DNA sequence: ATGAAAGCGCTAACAA
DNA sequence: TTGTTAGCGCTTTCAT
């Protein structure tokens, strides 16, 4: 039984127990060069016997903390869980541990969160869909190895991992057009960002929607509700769109979470999906596949993105300084929520 | 523009810039006693001018890291997001920051995660629905202030915050019985835990289901599928239950996530909800309220639980050692997924 | 009220 | 290969 205030075992305890120097112990736990097998054995035995665990905080004062900071805007989107799982998998056989922090919905809160990460001396930072300006991201990247997910701008200070949102959005709009829809509306996301609009994924999805509509001669049918990428946002955005006259026959929500809300709004309006209104989302979260949702959606592999982010970040921690960009190509998963207009589909 | 390798501003920089001792600066940033207003001013100005931020890692070597570790099994359940938001709110005007770590689905991985938290010298730990044995939790609690969420056992070493799962499960079963159901089945969760079964929420929900069935004379109708509290688990559990003959007229899934899968299985079987089978969940996640889900569910306030956990933990960090237990009373939210058996409801 | 200095548990020069 | 020792940036006695 461990006593309440018991002092933690330190490297010095291990050293004296193994009858060696602290340097030797330090070298062993770091797998550094210059230790004989015999020494290694003695030290490892002592570590076992005493149950020693290096204190990351103390290591951080000189070297690394073996901590990777993952900034997530929130934890309500199952897509983020896929990213986390990918990252965790990539870190699995290393000494690094991923810690998450919630970035929140405003730049101010996000900044505090990222500062908190740096104050804790994490060895590297992964930011998912940050709101910060490129300048701020580069400031962070100059201080710590950094990988940015889901932002499109090109920087020479950090690595980027992102989905080709233009391709994804194009898949959706062309799919709806091919079904015969003309009055296709879109729900986009309003943020508090300081980034260049064109670098944010929701703006890319939105702009692509407009472009494709134009290219097909439906510039006049463009209808965008600016709301939020969450259920409530999708619900409100869809309500607004459905109240227009004539009302759209299809709604492309920029994210599954918003699409769920849109489905709700359609039902509430006494309309049915897809007979009266088709609905499509983006992210292909698990929920989209549920039989009473069956949402047509764009699949982007979060696991692959998380693994890539982890790999790139570790490379940077090990010394790489050149910037790398990793792109994931999305694909469309057609389900029951989209069909030809006028109830002729199923 | 910040130079790439630029050294971080330290307390010594602030001290020399303000022409005072490092001790003085330290006192100011800790709001400690024994500083004149003039001194305070000088120091604060210097901190501003240099953009100084204390390094949590260094502070941790002697004092606190101002870091709270939150262990979550995973981030797929929106209910956890409510807990996190409550905690974040509670910590908002303090110097503490919450960091999350994923505990995973096995004791081994969970143990690594919690060890990682302790190695980083967090000031306190909050564990949500841990798999560890009570003995292990107490070991952790002896080393760090600890609050455990969603476990029912009584310990004098850590604080507990939990929902009255017995009351919640009873609400569901009695609701279904009152509707006229007899063949009520249950989907429970299978874990890897070393805890006493009676301390785990899914076992309490399950045992309560059995007890209430017995008390109403339906011991023979008890049917339990042991699966998992996630979509796939609910789907498989429901498939198994629906294949029994006679098949149940109602399914009580121990968690909304599982209920979503159960809904899918019912649809897939060509049956409708609630006409053929009623389905109820637990957690009242946002999804339950969606019009094409309308899941009857038990509401437990995650925000309140998160706030309580934060408050209790800070109290412990400040020195309290006596154990506190905080219970949340659940309520039933009846929606369209439950009705009288035989299609007479809606 | 203020400051000097020891020390937290490590890592990394440097010596031996 | 092994050990000695000087810090890393703070907090905390303990003098003044």
XYZ file of C-alpha atoms (C1' of nucleotides) in Angstrom:
724
model
C 0.000 0.000 0.000
C 1.355 3.352 -1.018
C 1.500 6.086 1.599
C -0.483 9.230 0.728
C 2.353 11.736 0.483
C 4.950 9.268 -0.720
C 7.708 10.848 -2.763
C 7.917 9.713 -6.324
C 10.830 7.532 -7.368
C 13.449 9.633 -9.147
C 16.314 8.928 -11.441
C 18.660 9.336 -8.478
C 16.855 6.584 -6.585
C 17.295 4.280 -9.532
C 20.963 5.222 -9.840
C 21.808 4.492 -6.249
C 19.741 1.322 -6.212
C 21.560 0.082 -9.312
C 24.901 1.405 -8.042
C 25.485 3.507 -11.133
C 25.437 7.185 -12.034
C 22.362 9.163 -12.911
C 23.818 9.722 -16.350
C 23.794 6.021 -16.947
C 20.140 5.809 -16.013
C 19.326 8.808 -18.151
C 21.062 7.227 -21.093
C 19.216 3.976 -20.676
C 15.790 5.557 -20.542
C 16.629 7.609 -23.601
C 18.140 4.698 -25.495
C 21.228 6.840 -25.957
C 24.593 5.601 -27.140
C 27.362 4.596 -24.821
C 25.923 2.050 -22.443
C 27.178 -1.504 -22.067
C 24.644 -4.310 -22.117
C 25.528 -5.117 -18.524
C 24.864 -1.551 -17.469
C 21.626 -1.516 -19.385
C 20.512 -4.652 -17.626
C 21.333 -3.416 -14.173
C 19.496 -0.186 -14.787
C 16.450 -1.825 -16.305
C 16.224 -4.168 -13.374
C 16.409 -1.312 -10.921
C 13.731 0.565 -12.859
C 11.492 -2.457 -12.670
C 12.119 -3.043 -9.002
C 11.430 0.516 -8.011
C 8.623 1.090 -10.484
C 10.364 4.169 -11.776
C 8.684 6.357 -14.374
C 10.502 9.394 -15.753
C 8.818 12.650 -14.988
C 7.977 14.276 -18.282
C 7.899 17.717 -16.742
C 11.501 17.459 -15.578
C 12.624 16.008 -18.879
C 10.991 18.921 -20.577
C 13.213 21.394 -18.793
C 16.158 20.222 -20.813
C 14.854 18.028 -23.555
C 11.506 16.730 -24.625
C 8.248 16.187 -22.830
C 7.187 13.434 -25.230
C 3.866 15.139 -25.466
C 1.981 16.019 -28.628
C -0.738 18.633 -28.317
C -3.851 18.161 -30.424
C -6.113 21.168 -30.717
C -9.664 20.221 -31.680
C -12.371 22.879 -32.132
C -14.714 20.656 -30.100
C -15.418 16.969 -29.626
C -18.926 16.805 -31.029
C -18.007 15.734 -34.543
C -17.334 12.003 -34.850
C -15.003 12.857 -37.698
C -12.575 14.277 -35.150
C -12.649 10.954 -33.357
C -11.389 9.298 -36.542
C -8.547 11.784 -36.708
C -7.662 11.137 -33.090
C -7.693 7.396 -33.631
C -5.379 7.741 -36.596
C -3.007 9.891 -34.604
C -3.084 7.551 -31.618
C -2.310 4.627 -33.886
C 0.652 6.456 -35.377
C 2.012 7.316 -31.938
C 1.369 3.870 -30.558
C 4.856 2.443 -30.565
C 6.642 5.641 -29.738
C 7.186 7.312 -26.385
C 4.936 10.169 -27.403
C 1.502 10.741 -25.987
C -1.258 12.805 -27.534
C -3.122 15.293 -25.376
C -6.198 17.072 -26.622
C -7.329 20.550 -25.863
C -10.569 22.151 -26.920
C -10.070 25.173 -29.158
C -13.635 26.436 -28.987
C -15.614 28.623 -31.329
C -13.717 31.899 -31.146
C -10.215 33.001 -31.996
C -9.698 34.292 -28.498
C -10.465 31.013 -26.798
C -8.526 29.082 -29.408
C -5.514 31.278 -28.843
C -5.628 30.624 -25.125
C -5.784 26.912 -25.783
C -2.795 26.894 -28.096
C -0.853 29.117 -25.725
C -1.636 26.657 -22.968
C -0.155 23.916 -25.108
C 3.039 25.868 -25.643
C 3.278 26.834 -21.983
C 3.257 23.109 -21.205
C 6.212 22.621 -23.510
C 4.620 20.102 -25.797
C 7.058 18.787 -28.386
C 4.713 19.471 -31.257
C 1.277 20.806 -32.044
C -1.447 19.575 -34.363
C -4.244 22.008 -34.992
C -7.479 20.860 -36.557
C -9.391 23.479 -38.523
C -7.936 26.409 -36.589
C -9.527 29.845 -36.760
C -6.250 31.705 -36.370
C -4.688 33.779 -39.100
C -1.885 32.317 -41.153
C 0.470 34.761 -39.449
C -0.488 33.417 -36.050
C -0.113 29.817 -37.213
C 3.369 30.636 -38.427
C 4.215 32.261 -35.128
C 3.247 29.046 -33.402
C 5.133 27.009 -35.980
C 8.280 29.007 -35.390
C 8.216 28.063 -31.753
C 7.080 24.437 -32.036
C 6.873 21.809 -34.756
C 3.384 22.252 -36.145
C 0.977 20.437 -38.431
C -2.263 22.075 -39.511
C -5.245 19.974 -40.555
C -8.085 21.082 -42.786
C -6.666 24.401 -43.869
C -5.614 24.982 -47.425
C -3.051 27.726 -47.376
C 0.575 27.033 -48.166
C 3.164 27.867 -45.562
C 6.822 27.073 -45.381
C 6.719 26.901 -41.589
C 4.278 24.111 -40.964
C 2.965 20.975 -42.622
C -0.559 20.734 -43.942
C -2.925 17.797 -44.101
C -6.201 18.399 -45.797
C -9.023 17.011 -47.822
C -9.510 18.231 -51.364
C -12.685 20.072 -50.457
C -13.067 21.474 -53.918
C -13.224 17.996 -55.392
C -15.600 16.860 -52.653
C -18.022 19.711 -53.057
C -17.942 19.283 -56.795
C -18.903 15.630 -56.418
C -21.975 16.565 -54.434
C -23.215 19.358 -56.649
C -22.649 17.392 -59.848
C -24.422 14.414 -58.319
C -27.452 16.555 -57.549
C -27.369 18.154 -60.983
C -27.152 14.750 -62.608
C -30.241 13.702 -60.721
C -32.031 16.580 -62.384
C -31.998 19.162 -59.597
C -31.790 22.831 -60.476
C -32.779 24.636 -57.315
C -29.923 23.345 -55.207
C -29.269 25.303 -52.026
C -26.269 25.271 -49.760
C -25.709 25.640 -46.017
C -22.346 27.064 -45.044
C -20.559 27.894 -41.840
C -20.012 31.267 -40.259
C -16.865 31.615 -38.211
C -14.856 34.061 -36.257
C -11.728 33.443 -38.221
C -8.960 35.794 -39.171
C -7.769 33.481 -41.870
C -7.986 34.339 -45.528
C -11.462 33.108 -46.431
C -10.154 31.021 -49.303
C -8.081 28.935 -46.896
C -11.018 27.742 -44.858
C -12.697 24.547 -45.856
C -16.260 25.774 -45.518
C -15.533 28.668 -47.816
C -14.000 26.346 -50.357
C -17.015 24.078 -50.253
C -19.279 27.057 -50.576
C -17.323 28.706 -53.395
C -17.136 25.423 -55.260
C -20.888 25.052 -54.975
C -21.307 28.492 -56.537
C -18.783 27.818 -59.257
C -20.311 24.539 -60.352
C -23.779 26.038 -60.322
C -22.528 28.866 -62.527
C -20.708 26.562 -64.871
C -23.934 24.697 -65.452
C -25.877 27.846 -66.118
C -27.727 27.950 -62.823
C -26.238 31.109 -61.419
C -29.735 32.365 -60.684
C -30.536 29.352 -58.559
C -27.697 29.889 -56.168
C -29.073 30.053 -52.630
C -26.817 30.013 -49.608
C -27.769 30.016 -45.957
C -24.929 31.147 -43.750
C -25.230 29.287 -40.499
C -23.098 26.781 -38.609
C -21.719 23.309 -39.102
C -23.701 21.750 -36.291
C -27.191 20.343 -35.874
C -28.839 23.532 -34.761
C -27.090 25.455 -37.503
C -28.242 23.024 -40.149
C -31.748 23.115 -38.795
C -31.951 26.879 -38.892
C -30.223 27.151 -42.236
C -32.613 24.664 -43.798
C -35.646 26.380 -42.316
C -34.552 29.603 -43.898
C -33.943 27.946 -47.256
C -37.236 26.065 -47.205
C -39.150 29.261 -46.535
C -37.980 30.738 -49.827
C -40.239 30.573 -52.778
C -39.865 28.599 -54.856
C -38.221 26.365 -52.341
C -35.114 24.365 -53.222
C -35.457 20.744 -54.285
C -32.079 19.852 -52.852
C -29.936 21.034 -49.986
C -26.199 20.490 -49.825
C -25.100 20.965 -46.237
C -21.378 21.556 -45.873
C -21.106 19.008 -43.059
C -23.006 15.948 -41.878
C -23.758 17.530 -38.547
C -25.534 20.355 -40.339
C -27.219 17.894 -42.680
C -28.763 16.122 -39.685
C -30.324 19.382 -38.636
C -31.466 19.991 -42.194
C -33.172 16.606 -42.256
C -34.962 17.609 -39.096
C -36.137 20.872 -40.627
C -37.412 19.131 -43.743
C -39.398 16.665 -41.679
C -40.755 19.384 -39.493
C -41.948 21.264 -42.552
C -44.058 18.242 -43.402
C -41.872 17.416 -46.364
C -40.165 14.145 -46.985
C -36.642 13.192 -47.959
C -35.839 12.586 -50.767
C -39.293 12.802 -52.347
C -39.710 16.519 -51.735
C -36.205 17.573 -50.876
C -32.892 15.825 -51.328
C -30.259 16.374 -48.663
C -26.543 15.730 -48.863
C -23.765 16.200 -46.322
C -20.020 16.089 -46.008
C -17.722 13.956 -43.814
C -19.516 10.627 -44.078
C -19.694 10.218 -40.335
C -21.010 6.929 -38.987
C -24.385 8.484 -38.453
C -24.848 9.025 -42.167
C -24.997 5.274 -42.619
C -27.796 4.680 -40.119
C -30.871 3.251 -41.892
C -33.173 6.026 -40.779
C -30.686 8.677 -41.815
C -29.104 7.198 -44.985
C -27.425 10.436 -45.814
C -25.573 10.925 -49.075
C -22.232 12.309 -48.023
C -18.628 12.912 -49.002
C -16.176 10.532 -47.454
C -12.775 11.801 -46.375
C -10.671 9.359 -44.438
C -10.109 10.877 -41.003
C -7.970 7.973 -39.880
C -5.571 8.481 -42.747
C -5.452 12.198 -42.019
C -4.695 11.597 -38.345
C -1.954 9.120 -39.139
C -0.416 11.452 -41.682
C -0.480 14.318 -39.215
C 1.235 12.189 -36.593
C 3.874 10.991 -38.992
C 4.640 14.460 -40.289
C 4.789 15.917 -36.825
C 7.217 13.304 -35.551
C 9.412 13.960 -38.567
C 9.459 17.619 -37.655
C 10.222 16.846 -34.028
C 13.146 14.786 -35.281
C 14.449 17.745 -37.190
C 12.816 18.174 -40.585
C 12.189 21.823 -41.354
C 10.980 21.785 -44.937
C 7.225 21.978 -45.321
C 5.156 19.033 -46.504
C 1.583 19.004 -47.743
C -0.562 15.883 -47.615
C -3.849 15.759 -49.454
C -6.667 13.269 -49.119
C -8.960 12.732 -52.066
C -12.617 12.458 -51.118
C -15.255 10.234 -52.626
C -19.018 10.444 -52.771
C -21.160 7.924 -50.923
C -24.639 7.991 -52.370
C -27.438 6.971 -50.035
C -31.156 7.335 -49.754
C -31.334 11.010 -48.912
C -30.802 12.084 -52.498
C -32.939 11.248 -55.522
C -34.364 12.888 -58.594
C -36.634 15.843 -57.824
C -40.381 15.446 -57.843
C -40.582 12.268 -55.820
C -39.581 10.028 -58.686
C -36.546 8.657 -56.866
C -36.021 6.312 -53.955
C 8.563 39.062 -36.599
C 9.830 36.406 -34.241
C 13.119 34.705 -35.020
C 12.908 30.953 -35.497
C 15.031 29.793 -32.589
C 14.275 32.748 -30.351
C 14.625 31.948 -26.678
C 11.474 32.226 -24.682
C 11.122 35.101 -22.236
C 11.820 33.894 -18.702
C 11.094 35.162 -15.252
C 14.671 36.412 -15.066
C 14.155 38.562 -18.147
C 11.114 40.101 -16.556
C 12.969 40.668 -13.300
C 15.861 42.478 -14.884
C 13.599 44.477 -17.160
C 11.534 45.591 -14.177
C 14.629 46.055 -12.015
C 13.377 43.723 -9.327
C 14.190 40.247 -8.087
C 12.889 37.059 -9.616
C 11.193 36.360 -6.330
C 9.147 39.480 -6.743
C 8.041 38.441 -10.196
C 7.208 34.979 -8.983
C 5.074 36.402 -6.222
C 3.203 38.640 -8.595
C 2.347 35.905 -11.058
C 1.181 33.697 -8.213
C -0.796 36.481 -6.519
C 1.155 35.710 -3.377
C 1.274 37.884 -0.306
C 3.983 40.414 0.372
C 4.122 42.641 -2.671
C 3.512 46.361 -2.638
C 1.130 47.835 -5.188
C 4.021 49.693 -6.755
C 6.021 46.506 -7.175
C 3.010 44.758 -8.585
C 2.581 47.501 -11.138
C 6.182 47.505 -12.247
C 6.189 43.767 -12.677
C 2.893 43.643 -14.526
C 4.105 46.291 -16.898
C 7.286 44.389 -17.586
C 5.300 41.201 -18.177
C 3.147 43.038 -20.667
C 6.055 44.633 -22.430
C 7.983 41.429 -22.834
C 4.976 39.238 -23.494
C 6.050 36.908 -20.739
C 4.155 33.688 -20.124
C 5.200 31.424 -17.251
C 6.326 28.028 -18.337
C 4.016 25.503 -16.731
C 6.600 22.766 -16.953
C 9.092 24.703 -14.859
C 6.448 25.721 -12.367
C 5.553 22.087 -12.030
C 9.003 21.188 -10.787
C 8.340 22.958 -7.534
C 4.690 23.834 -7.477
C 1.746 23.376 -9.763
C 1.412 22.918 -13.489
C -2.094 24.409 -13.495
C -3.146 21.492 -15.610
C -6.150 19.263 -15.075
C -6.127 15.908 -16.815
C -9.429 14.608 -18.124
C -9.497 10.957 -19.076
C -12.304 10.143 -21.508
C -12.858 6.600 -22.796
C -13.257 8.056 -26.295
C -14.720 11.155 -27.912
C -17.534 9.561 -29.880
C -20.285 10.133 -27.353
C -21.732 13.643 -27.455
C -22.519 13.209 -23.787
C -18.805 13.508 -23.055
C -18.773 16.804 -24.887
C -21.354 18.091 -22.408
C -19.138 17.001 -19.535
C -16.148 18.725 -21.091
C -18.106 21.914 -21.614
C -19.210 21.913 -17.989
C -15.651 21.391 -16.826
C -14.314 24.080 -19.139
C -16.897 26.491 -17.842
C -15.944 25.756 -14.254
C -12.266 26.295 -15.003
C -12.869 29.376 -17.048
C -11.833 32.062 -14.627
C -9.048 30.126 -13.016
C -5.476 29.604 -14.171
C -6.173 25.924 -14.730
C -6.450 24.329 -18.133
C -8.111 21.037 -18.943
C -6.288 18.538 -21.122
C -7.983 15.437 -22.426
C -6.507 12.056 -22.977
C -8.212 9.086 -24.554
C -8.509 6.118 -22.204
C -9.542 3.597 -24.834
C -11.421 0.347 -24.544
C -9.062 -1.755 -22.455
C -7.641 -1.495 -18.985
C -4.130 -1.666 -20.317
C -4.482 1.303 -22.624
C -6.391 3.228 -20.011
C -3.655 2.626 -17.493
C -1.044 3.967 -19.889
C -3.140 7.050 -20.435
C -3.569 7.784 -16.762
C 0.111 7.117 -16.127
C 0.913 9.575 -18.889
C -1.193 12.150 -17.066
C 0.675 11.597 -13.836
C 4.059 11.637 -15.563
C 3.143 15.112 -16.831
C 2.520 16.229 -13.284
C -1.032 17.322 -13.747
C -2.449 18.915 -10.623
C -5.518 16.748 -10.652
C -7.217 13.987 -12.584
C -10.811 13.474 -13.641
C -11.637 10.031 -14.935
C -14.846 9.413 -16.814
C -16.236 5.884 -16.586
C -12.838 4.283 -15.947
C -12.341 0.553 -16.357
C -9.747 0.314 -13.610
C -10.303 -1.482 -10.336
C -11.177 0.512 -7.266
C -7.750 -0.328 -5.888
C -6.082 1.202 -8.903
C -8.260 4.302 -8.712
C -7.256 4.719 -5.094
C -3.610 4.343 -5.991
C -4.014 7.176 -8.468
C -5.969 9.192 -5.931
C -3.223 8.824 -3.370
C -0.791 10.429 -5.748
C -2.994 13.119 -7.262
C -6.295 14.775 -6.404
C -8.847 12.672 -8.235
C -12.499 12.816 -9.177
C -14.215 9.814 -10.743
C -17.281 10.243 -12.918
C -19.916 7.628 -13.616
C -18.756 5.018 -11.143
C -20.806 4.173 -8.125
C -18.449 2.799 -5.532
C -17.645 4.706 -2.385
C -14.055 5.573 -1.703
C -12.502 7.806 0.886
C -9.662 8.719 -1.429
C -11.449 10.350 -4.321
C -14.632 12.246 -5.073
C -17.427 10.746 -7.121
C -19.849 12.355 -9.520
C -22.482 10.128 -10.971
C -25.953 9.799 -12.287
C -28.456 7.768 -10.337
C -28.504 5.034 -12.949
C -30.831 2.900 -10.928
C -33.463 5.605 -10.942
C -32.902 6.243 -14.639
C -33.222 2.631 -15.686
C -36.291 2.254 -13.532
C -37.907 5.197 -15.294
C -37.433 3.531 -18.658
C -38.634 0.087 -17.723
C -41.648 1.403 -15.846
C -42.495 3.648 -18.766
C -42.479 0.680 -21.122
C -44.472 -1.437 -18.702
C -47.021 1.328 -18.311
C -47.427 1.410 -22.078
C -48.411 -2.231 -21.868
C -45.179 -3.924 -22.913
C -44.295 -7.283 -21.440
C -41.555 -8.622 -23.668
C -39.077 -5.868 -22.924
C -35.485 -6.678 -23.852
C -32.288 -4.940 -22.834
C -28.958 -4.251 -24.503
C -26.022 -3.955 -22.133
C -22.327 -3.279 -22.426
C -19.464 -5.708 -22.191
C -16.234 -4.323 -20.860
C -12.753 -5.237 -19.899
C -13.074 -3.842 -16.429
C -11.571 -5.021 -13.206
C -14.046 -3.045 -11.196
C -16.678 -4.683 -9.022
C -19.516 -5.195 -11.487
C -22.003 -3.418 -9.234
C -19.976 -0.228 -9.471
C -20.242 0.091 -13.235
C -23.107 2.026 -14.671
C -24.032 -0.443 -17.374
C -24.332 -3.203 -14.838
C -26.517 -1.052 -12.651
C -28.784 -0.237 -15.570
C -28.913 -3.874 -16.502
C -29.523 -5.132 -12.968
C -32.224 -2.545 -12.442
C -33.929 -3.677 -15.625
C -33.965 -7.218 -14.293
C -35.168 -6.174 -10.868
C -38.074 -4.113 -12.161
C -39.095 -6.876 -14.560
C -39.078 -9.325 -11.684
C -40.989 -7.032 -9.382
C -43.724 -6.814 -11.980
C -43.896 -10.534 -12.415
C -42.150 -10.704 -15.758
C -39.059 -12.604 -14.733
C -39.657 -14.982 -17.609
C -39.574 -12.188 -20.137
C -36.133 -10.987 -19.203
C -33.942 -10.950 -22.303
C -30.535 -9.357 -22.323
C -28.117 -8.960 -25.197
C -24.580 -8.353 -24.028
C -22.926 -6.132 -26.563
C -21.442 -2.631 -26.533
C -22.577 0.903 -25.934
C -21.938 2.076 -29.467
C -23.823 2.019 -32.750
C -22.475 -1.246 -33.996
C -23.009 -2.837 -30.605
C -26.599 -1.710 -30.482
C -27.165 -2.915 -34.007
C -25.831 -6.373 -33.282
C -27.523 -6.623 -29.925
C -30.868 -5.697 -31.424
C -30.467 -8.146 -34.280
C -29.885 -10.900 -31.805
C -32.896 -9.905 -29.730
C -35.165 -9.550 -32.743
C -34.268 -13.007 -33.923
C -35.664 -14.543 -30.754
C -39.113 -15.966 -30.837
C -41.382 -14.499 -29.773
C -39.528 -11.303 -30.434
C -39.570 -8.452 -27.932
C -42.020 -5.602 -28.356
C -39.658 -3.140 -26.759
C -35.919 -2.697 -26.500
C -34.234 -0.685 -23.790
C -30.716 0.100 -24.925
C -28.433 1.163 -22.105
C -27.116 4.134 -24.087
C -28.331 6.339 -26.929
C -25.426 5.327 -29.119
C -26.529 1.730 -28.851
C -30.150 2.742 -29.339
C -29.250 4.309 -32.682
C -27.852 1.003 -33.804
C -30.945 -0.749 -32.486
C -33.164 1.561 -34.527
C -31.139 0.612 -37.562
C -31.575 -3.083 -36.867
C -35.319 -2.721 -36.416
C -35.641 -0.889 -39.720
C -33.470 -3.401 -41.457
C -35.680 -6.200 -40.188
C -38.573 -4.564 -41.992
C -40.181 -3.549 -38.745
C -41.184 -0.079 -37.751
C -40.644 1.971 -34.636
C -42.719 2.243 -32.505
C -45.507 0.336 -34.245
C -43.733 -3.019 -34.104
C -40.972 -2.361 -31.629
C -40.462 0.448 -29.165
C -36.902 1.584 -28.542
C -35.551 3.618 -25.660
C -32.060 4.864 -24.882
C -30.092 6.551 -22.146
C -28.148 9.857 -22.083
C -30.539 12.018 -24.062
C -27.852 13.102 -26.474
C -28.737 15.785 -28.995
C -29.276 13.140 -31.617
C -32.188 11.687 -29.706
C -34.132 14.860 -30.350
C -33.753 14.786 -34.131
C -37.169 14.443 -35.803
C -36.272 11.292 -37.668
C -34.838 9.707 -34.549
C -37.171 10.975 -31.784
C -35.721 8.607 -29.271
C -37.198 8.225 -25.826
C -34.239 8.573 -23.519
C -33.051 9.290 -20.004
C -31.642 12.726 -19.507
C -28.688 13.217 -17.195
C -27.161 16.642 -17.212
C -23.591 16.259 -18.444
C -22.878 19.943 -18.063
C -23.801 19.841 -14.399
C -21.673 16.755 -13.933
C -18.680 18.385 -15.599
C -19.027 21.522 -13.533
C -19.345 19.523 -10.348
C -16.282 17.478 -11.200
C -14.271 20.641 -11.853
C -15.408 22.262 -8.642
C -14.663 19.208 -6.536
C -11.277 18.715 -8.122
C -10.197 22.301 -7.515
C -11.269 21.961 -3.908
C -9.051 18.929 -3.608
C -6.175 20.708 -5.289
C -6.617 23.449 -2.711
C -6.299 20.929 0.056
C -9.542 19.158 0.849
C -8.958 15.496 1.609
C -12.357 14.280 2.733
C -14.348 12.500 0.050
C -17.436 14.030 -1.518
C -20.097 12.341 -3.606
C -22.258 14.267 -6.027
C -25.301 12.651 -7.565
C -27.361 13.793 -10.501
C -30.982 12.723 -10.699
C -32.068 11.674 -14.178
C -35.406 12.270 -15.839
C -37.206 10.536 -18.645
C -37.774 12.299 -21.948
C -40.515 10.516 -23.819
C -40.433 10.802 -27.594
C -41.830 9.024 -30.581
C -39.763 5.860 -30.408
C -41.897 4.367 -27.662
C -45.607 3.598 -27.759
C -48.021 0.943 -26.704
C -47.326 -2.458 -28.271
C -49.280 -3.628 -31.270
C -49.056 -0.531 -33.374
C -51.717 1.315 -31.441
C -49.380 4.130 -30.524
C -47.673 6.847 -32.445
C 8.263 44.255 1.697
C 12.158 42.552 -0.812
C 15.910 39.575 -2.402
C 19.543 35.725 -2.424
C 20.029 31.197 -3.041
C 18.870 26.306 -2.785
C 16.693 22.836 -5.205
C 12.719 20.364 -8.042
C 14.256 15.842 -11.643
C 16.016 15.601 -15.403
C 19.671 16.147 -19.815
C 23.922 17.203 -21.812
C 28.545 18.939 -21.751
C 32.628 17.573 -20.310
C 36.133 14.692 -17.734
C 38.048 10.641 -16.552
C 32.088 3.231 -21.343
C 31.209 5.697 -17.175
C 30.642 9.560 -13.924
C 30.603 14.662 -12.403
C 28.353 18.658 -12.718
C 26.121 22.691 -14.529
C 22.049 24.264 -15.707
C 16.662 24.316 -17.544
C 12.767 28.166 -15.254
C 10.486 28.233 -11.787
C 8.993 28.205 -6.263
C 10.185 28.566 -1.709
C 12.642 28.927 2.467
C 15.234 32.135 4.854
C 17.702 36.449 5.510
C 17.567 41.204 5.360
